[in-house]
mmCIF file of C-alpha atoms in Angstrom:
data_model
loop_
_atom_site.group_PDB
_atom_site.id
_atom_site.type_symbol
_atom_site.label_atom_id
_atom_site.label_comp_id
_atom_site.label_asym_id
_atom_site.label_seq_id
_atom_site.Cartn_x
_atom_site.Cartn_y
_atom_site.Cartn_z
ATOM 1 C CA MET A 241 -48.568 129.126 195.701
ATOM 2 C CA LYS A 242 -44.711 129.040 194.995
ATOM 3 C CA LEU A 243 -43.711 125.348 194.537
ATOM 4 C CA GLY A 244 -40.112 124.107 193.812
ATOM 5 C CA ILE A 245 -40.211 120.495 192.569
ATOM 6 C CA ILE A 246 -36.853 118.418 192.629
ATOM 7 C CA GLY A 247 -36.900 115.498 189.902
ATOM 8 C CA THR A 248 -38.235 115.210 186.857
ATOM 9 C CA GLY A 249 -38.959 111.326 186.734
ATOM 10 C CA PRO A 250 -42.802 110.545 186.406
ATOM 11 C CA VAL A 251 -43.873 111.280 189.118
ATOM 12 C CA GLY A 252 -41.960 114.770 189.320
ATOM 13 C CA THR A 253 -43.086 115.228 185.674
ATOM 14 C CA SER A 254 -47.432 114.450 187.232
ATOM 15 C CA LEU A 255 -46.751 116.770 189.890
ATOM 16 C CA ALA A 256 -45.349 119.575 188.356
ATOM 17 C CA ARG A 257 -48.140 119.274 185.259
ATOM 18 C CA THR A 258 -50.649 118.810 188.224
ATOM 19 C CA PHE A 259 -49.967 122.030 189.876
ATOM 20 C CA SER A 260 -48.991 124.138 187.037
ATOM 21 C CA ALA A 261 -52.365 123.237 185.965
ATOM 22 C CA GLY A 262 -54.404 123.961 188.583
ATOM 23 C CA GLY A 263 -52.596 128.463 188.636
ATOM 24 C CA HIS A 264 -49.709 127.582 191.125
ATOM 25 C CA ASP A 265 -46.196 129.163 189.386
ATOM 26 C CA VAL A 266 -44.426 126.062 189.801
ATOM 27 C CA GLU A 267 -40.349 125.858 189.271
ATOM 28 C CA VAL A 268 -38.499 122.449 188.306
ATOM 29 C CA ALA A 269 -34.876 121.253 187.739
ATOM 30 C CA ASN A 270 -33.274 118.309 187.747
ATOM 31 C CA SER A 271 -29.475 116.847 188.212
ATOM 32 C CA ARG A 272 -28.919 117.590 184.319
ATOM 33 C CA GLY A 273 -30.018 121.443 183.733
ATOM 34 C CA PRO A 274 -33.207 123.726 183.069
ATOM 35 C CA GLU A 275 -31.880 122.584 179.156
ATOM 36 C CA THR A 276 -32.852 118.896 179.310
ATOM 37 C CA VAL A 277 -36.609 119.176 181.141
ATOM 38 C CA GLU A 278 -38.659 118.142 178.737
ATOM 39 C CA ALA A 279 -41.678 120.033 176.991
ATOM 40 C CA ALA A 280 -44.250 117.609 178.343
ATOM 41 C CA VAL A 281 -43.537 118.854 182.284
ATOM 42 C CA LEU A 282 -43.354 122.333 181.516
ATOM 43 C CA GLU A 283 -46.991 122.175 179.073
ATOM 44 C CA PHE A 284 -49.164 124.113 181.774
ATOM 45 C CA GLY A 285 -46.630 126.961 182.642
ATOM 46 C CA ALA A 286 -44.622 125.237 184.696
ATOM 47 C CA GLN A 287 -40.584 127.083 184.358
ATOM 48 C CA ALA A 288 -37.442 124.808 184.306
ATOM 49 C CA VAL A 289 -34.488 126.479 186.334
ATOM 50 C CA THR A 290 -31.058 125.147 188.114
ATOM 51 C CA ALA A 291 -31.446 123.369 191.467
ATOM 52 C CA GLU A 292 -30.887 126.075 193.453
ATOM 53 C CA ASN A 293 -33.482 128.457 191.307
ATOM 54 C CA ALA A 294 -36.076 126.137 192.034
ATOM 55 C CA VAL A 295 -35.364 126.018 196.369
ATOM 56 C CA GLN A 296 -35.551 129.996 196.718
ATOM 57 C CA GLY A 297 -38.174 131.781 197.066
ATOM 58 C CA LYS A 298 -40.915 128.696 197.895
ATOM 59 C CA ASP A 299 -43.569 128.123 199.731
ATOM 60 C CA VAL A 300 -43.245 124.747 199.354
ATOM 61 C CA ILE A 301 -40.695 122.053 197.679
ATOM 62 C CA ILE A 302 -41.356 118.752 196.474
ATOM 63 C CA LEU A 303 -38.386 116.497 196.525
ATOM 64 C CA SER A 304 -38.777 113.842 193.822
ATOM 65 C CA VAL A 305 -35.756 112.086 193.712
ATOM 66 C CA PRO A 306 -34.065 108.192 193.459
ATOM 67 C CA PHE A 307 -33.403 107.856 198.001
ATOM 68 C CA THR A 308 -30.022 107.317 198.102
ATOM 69 C CA ARG A 309 -29.593 110.704 195.585
ATOM 70 C CA ILE A 310 -31.281 112.532 199.286
ATOM 71 C CA PRO A 311 -27.824 113.317 200.841
ATOM 72 C CA ASP A 312 -27.171 114.341 196.800
ATOM 73 C CA VAL A 313 -29.112 117.468 196.887
ATOM 74 C CA ALA A 314 -29.263 118.258 201.023
ATOM 75 C CA VAL A 315 -26.567 121.035 200.017
ATOM 76 C CA LEU A 316 -29.733 122.917 198.339
ATOM 77 C CA PHE A 317 -31.428 123.099 201.472
ATOM 78 C CA ALA A 318 -29.219 125.153 203.099
ATOM 79 C CA SER A 319 -30.345 128.409 203.223
ATOM 80 C CA VAL A 320 -33.520 127.608 202.643
ATOM 81 C CA PRO A 321 -36.152 129.226 205.360
ATOM 82 C CA ALA A 322 -37.832 127.048 207.928
ATOM 83 C CA GLU A 323 -41.468 128.300 207.152
ATOM 84 C CA ALA A 324 -40.060 126.579 203.511
ATOM 85 C CA VAL A 325 -42.604 123.196 203.452
ATOM 86 C CA VAL A 326 -40.414 119.694 202.151
ATOM 87 C CA ILE A 327 -42.279 117.332 201.039
ATOM 88 C CA ASP A 328 -40.433 114.033 200.553
ATOM 89 C CA THR A 329 -42.108 111.655 197.873
ATOM 90 C CA SER A 330 -39.371 108.916 197.888
ATOM 91 C CA ASN A 331 -38.495 105.186 198.729
ATOM 92 C CA TYR A 332 -36.054 102.786 199.882
ATOM 93 C CA PHE A 333 -35.413 100.257 197.299
ATOM 94 C CA PRO A 334 -32.385 98.513 197.751
ATOM 95 C CA HIS A 335 -31.553 96.360 195.117
ATOM 96 C CA LEU A 336 -32.323 99.410 192.536
ATOM 97 C CA SER A 337 -30.083 102.588 194.643
ATOM 98 C CA GLY A 338 -27.404 101.001 196.619
ATOM 99 C CA ARG A 339 -28.053 99.565 200.722
ATOM 100 C CA VAL A 340 -28.462 102.172 203.104
ATOM 101 C CA GLN A 341 -27.229 100.645 206.332
ATOM 102 C CA ALA A 342 -29.405 103.215 208.770
ATOM 103 C CA VAL A 343 -32.240 102.139 207.141
ATOM 104 C CA GLU A 344 -31.608 98.418 206.818
ATOM 105 C CA ASP A 345 -31.168 98.519 211.140
ATOM 106 C CA GLY A 346 -34.903 99.639 211.300
ATOM 107 C CA GLN A 347 -34.464 103.555 211.426
ATOM 108 C CA VAL A 348 -37.887 104.604 209.439
ATOM 109 C CA GLU A 349 -36.997 106.200 205.925
ATOM 110 C CA SER A 350 -38.914 109.657 205.690
ATOM 111 C CA LEU A 351 -36.379 110.246 210.185
ATOM 112 C CA TRP A 352 -33.294 109.704 207.333
ATOM 113 C CA VAL A 353 -34.650 111.556 204.607
ATOM 114 C CA ALA A 354 -34.333 114.449 207.476
ATOM 115 C CA GLU A 355 -32.297 113.348 208.916
ATOM 116 C CA GLN A 356 -30.083 114.333 205.608
ATOM 117 C CA LEU A 357 -31.347 116.927 204.609
ATOM 118 C CA GLY A 358 -31.434 118.863 207.771
ATOM 119 C CA ARG A 359 -34.872 119.556 208.327
ATOM 120 C CA PRO A 360 -37.748 118.372 208.583
ATOM 121 C CA VAL A 361 -39.592 117.296 206.080
ATOM 122 C CA ALA A 362 -43.556 116.142 205.389
ATOM 123 C CA LYS A 363 -44.332 112.565 203.270
ATOM 124 C CA ALA A 364 -46.971 112.838 200.558
ATOM 125 C CA TRP A 365 -47.891 110.962 197.164
ATOM 126 C CA ASN A 366 -44.781 107.884 198.103
ATOM 127 C CA ALA A 367 -47.659 105.505 198.644
ATOM 128 C CA ALA A 368 -49.107 105.925 195.051
ATOM 129 C CA LEU A 369 -47.709 104.554 191.546
ATOM 130 C CA ALA A 370 -46.617 106.863 188.760
ATOM 131 C CA GLY A 371 -49.376 105.548 187.267
ATOM 132 C CA THR A 372 -51.952 106.417 189.651
ATOM 133 C CA LEU A 373 -51.257 109.807 190.007
ATOM 134 C CA GLN A 374 -50.888 110.459 186.260
ATOM 135 C CA THR A 375 -54.813 108.890 185.657
ATOM 136 C CA ARG A 376 -56.572 108.424 188.985
ATOM 137 C CA GLY A 377 -57.290 111.511 190.829
ATOM 138 C CA VAL A 378 -60.438 112.782 190.490
ATOM 139 C CA PRO A 379 -62.197 116.268 192.090
ATOM 140 C CA ALA A 380 -62.980 115.982 195.805
ATOM 141 C CA GLY A 381 -66.239 114.677 196.084
ATOM 142 C CA THR A 382 -65.715 112.059 193.718
ATOM 143 C CA PRO A 383 -67.535 109.014 195.399
ATOM 144 C CA GLY A 384 -64.427 105.966 195.059
ATOM 145 C CA ARG A 385 -62.060 108.825 194.745
ATOM 146 C CA ILE A 386 -58.260 107.338 195.944
ATOM 147 C CA ALA A 387 -56.751 107.475 198.930
ATOM 148 C CA LEU A 388 -52.969 109.128 199.780
ATOM 149 C CA PRO A 389 -51.301 109.042 203.297
ATOM 150 C CA VAL A 390 -49.452 112.652 204.330
ATOM 151 C CA ALA A 391 -47.045 111.856 207.557
ATOM 152 C CA ALA A 392 -45.117 114.792 209.006
ATOM 153 C CA ASP A 393 -44.230 116.591 212.932
ATOM 154 C CA SER A 394 -45.611 119.406 211.850
ATOM 155 C CA ASP A 395 -49.325 119.904 211.605
ATOM 156 C CA GLU A 396 -48.687 123.189 210.066
ATOM 157 C CA GLU A 397 -46.489 121.033 207.243
ATOM 158 C CA ARG A 398 -48.699 117.798 207.317
ATOM 159 C CA ARG A 399 -51.987 120.061 206.743
ATOM 160 C CA VAL A 400 -50.134 122.017 203.746
ATOM 161 C CA ALA A 401 -49.002 118.875 202.553
ATOM 162 C CA MET A 402 -52.868 117.085 202.970
ATOM 163 C CA ARG A 403 -53.956 120.508 200.836
ATOM 164 C CA LEU A 404 -51.747 119.063 197.948
ATOM 165 C CA VAL A 405 -52.662 116.006 197.604
ATOM 166 C CA ASP A 406 -56.179 117.065 197.506
ATOM 167 C CA GLU A 407 -55.380 119.793 194.667
ATOM 168 C CA SER A 408 -53.782 116.628 193.054
ATOM 169 C CA GLY A 409 -56.753 113.972 192.995
ATOM 170 C CA PHE A 410 -57.084 112.400 195.854
ATOM 171 C CA GLU A 411 -57.991 111.838 199.011
ATOM 172 C CA PRO A 412 -56.013 112.853 201.489
ATOM 173 C CA PHE A 413 -55.313 111.343 204.881
ATOM 174 C CA ASP A 414 -53.603 112.736 207.743
ATOM 175 C CA ALA A 415 -50.539 109.596 208.747
ATOM 176 C CA GLY A 416 -49.785 110.870 211.466
ATOM 177 C CA VAL A 417 -45.460 111.793 212.675
ATOM 178 C CA LEU A 418 -42.903 110.740 210.570
ATOM 179 C CA ALA A 419 -41.925 108.354 213.156
ATOM 180 C CA ASP A 420 -45.364 106.347 212.110
ATOM 181 C CA SER A 421 -44.725 106.709 208.130
ATOM 182 C CA TRP A 422 -43.157 103.343 208.325
ATOM 183 C CA ARG A 423 -46.859 102.264 207.746
ATOM 184 C CA GLN A 424 -46.515 103.742 204.178
ATOM 185 C CA GLN A 425 -43.318 102.580 203.339
ATOM 186 C CA PRO A 426 -43.587 99.628 200.741
ATOM 187 C CA MET A 427 -44.635 96.872 200.562
ATOM 188 C CA THR A 428 -47.030 97.305 203.267
ATOM 189 C CA PRO A 429 -50.637 97.365 202.964
ATOM 190 C CA ALA A 430 -51.179 100.770 202.349
ATOM 191 C CA TYR A 431 -48.568 100.843 199.642
ATOM 192 C CA CYS A 432 -49.772 101.596 195.886
ATOM 193 C CA THR A 433 -53.022 99.784 196.432
ATOM 194 C CA GLU A 434 -55.334 102.482 195.562
ATOM 195 C CA LEU A 435 -57.317 102.081 198.915
ATOM 196 C CA SER A 436 -60.458 104.565 199.794
ATOM 197 C CA LEU A 437 -60.267 106.595 203.136
ATOM 198 C CA ARG A 438 -61.754 104.138 205.162
ATOM 199 C CA ASP A 439 -59.838 101.200 203.821
ATOM 200 C CA LEU A 440 -56.117 102.973 204.301
ATOM 201 C CA GLU A 441 -57.312 104.386 207.227
ATOM 202 C CA LYS A 442 -57.319 100.690 207.944
ATOM 203 C CA ALA A 443 -54.364 99.734 205.610
ATOM 204 C CA LEU A 444 -52.274 101.952 207.666
ATOM 205 C CA ALA A 445 -53.768 99.657 210.831
ATOM 206 C CA ALA A 446 -52.440 96.469 209.864
ATOM 207 C CA ALA A 447 -48.880 97.004 208.870
ATOM 208 C CA ASP A 448 -46.573 95.354 210.204
ATOM 209 C CA ARG A 449 -43.050 96.636 210.422
ATOM 210 C CA SER A 450 -41.059 93.995 210.603
ATOM 211 C CA ALA A 451 -42.763 91.647 207.514
ATOM 212 C CA ALA A 452 -42.151 94.981 205.052
ATOM 213 C CA PRO A 453 -39.068 94.688 203.978
ATOM 214 C CA ARG A 454 -39.069 90.988 203.486
ATOM 215 C CA ASP A 455 -42.431 91.748 201.591
ATOM 216 C CA ARG A 456 -40.704 94.131 200.030
ATOM 217 C CA ASP A 457 -38.155 91.887 198.293
ATOM 218 C CA ARG A 458 -40.257 88.860 197.841
ATOM 219 C CA GLN A 459 -42.914 91.520 195.474
ATOM 220 C CA MET A 460 -39.826 92.838 194.353
ATOM 221 C CA GLN A 461 -38.676 89.173 192.423
ATOM 222 C CA ARG A 462 -42.491 88.598 191.791
ATOM 223 C CA PHE A 463 -41.999 91.165 188.969
ATOM 224 C CA ALA A 464 -38.703 90.556 188.308
ATOM 225 C CA ALA A 465 -40.140 87.247 187.344
ATOM 226 C CA LEU A 466 -42.684 88.848 184.627
ATOM 227 C CA THR A 467 -42.154 88.503 180.911
ATOM 228 C CA SER A 468 -43.336 91.861 180.156
ATOM 229 C CA ALA A 469 -44.622 95.369 182.341
ATOM 230 C CA PRO A 470 -47.512 94.599 183.919
ATOM 231 C CA THR A 471 -50.342 97.095 183.310
ATOM 232 C CA LEU A 472 -51.504 99.674 186.210
ATOM 233 C CA GLU A 473 -53.865 97.410 186.794
ATOM 234 C CA ALA A 474 -52.481 94.446 187.163
ATOM 235 C CA THR A 475 -49.724 96.012 189.225
ATOM 236 C CA VAL A 476 -52.406 97.530 191.775
ATOM 237 C CA GLU A 477 -53.799 94.226 191.704
ATOM 238 C CA LEU A 478 -50.080 92.209 192.674
ATOM 239 C CA ASN A 479 -49.605 94.520 195.825
ATOM 240 C CA ARG A 480 -52.806 93.422 197.043
ATOM 241 C CA SER A 481 -52.256 90.365 197.137
ATOM 242 C CA LEU A 482 -49.546 90.998 199.518
ATOM 243 C CA HIS A 483 -51.535 91.215 201.858
ATOM 244 C CA ARG A 484 -54.849 88.665 201.251
#
């Protein structure tokens, strides 16, 4: 497929490397221009382009920018055809990038994203740490494969996003429509806890919508109190510990 990736942070970089290594035609852009895209992003054949070019003529566009920056890139999608699948990977962390009142008032994050872009989106890869995406993807059929939720209102968009999650090394789980994607927001039981397919289904079902924002803020306080950056394993364990 022809893939465009907007954002070269850890998640965007990991996906650009994975999909270009897998044979997809990948173009990647950031807010600073193609000359600033690091060589590691392009190692397996991805091409650095402008943000405008990254969304043109693509089968899939992966949006991997900070949540509150999404309105800044909405103009890019005005001319993107309806059949292009847009996948959002972002999460709302108000202490990092500012408050969004609609989300504070209860709007589901992915519905807010779709509203800003003026078009449907799929939600995928938001419930995995960058380190998980970088190091823990394995082929389909591998025992203990980590599962990730995928939500979209369109069955076809969900199918495409699930295929790409599978190709990125993780077991895709059909998490239903965007209105239910709050179940994979921070810090629900499914969020960044590296679960198997069976356990992910249980975690999504166990999510408490009213508790998630409180757990998110409490967890951020716990991380802020650490004297050094936790390992991937320690981060996953801290996330799991919220729900015991």
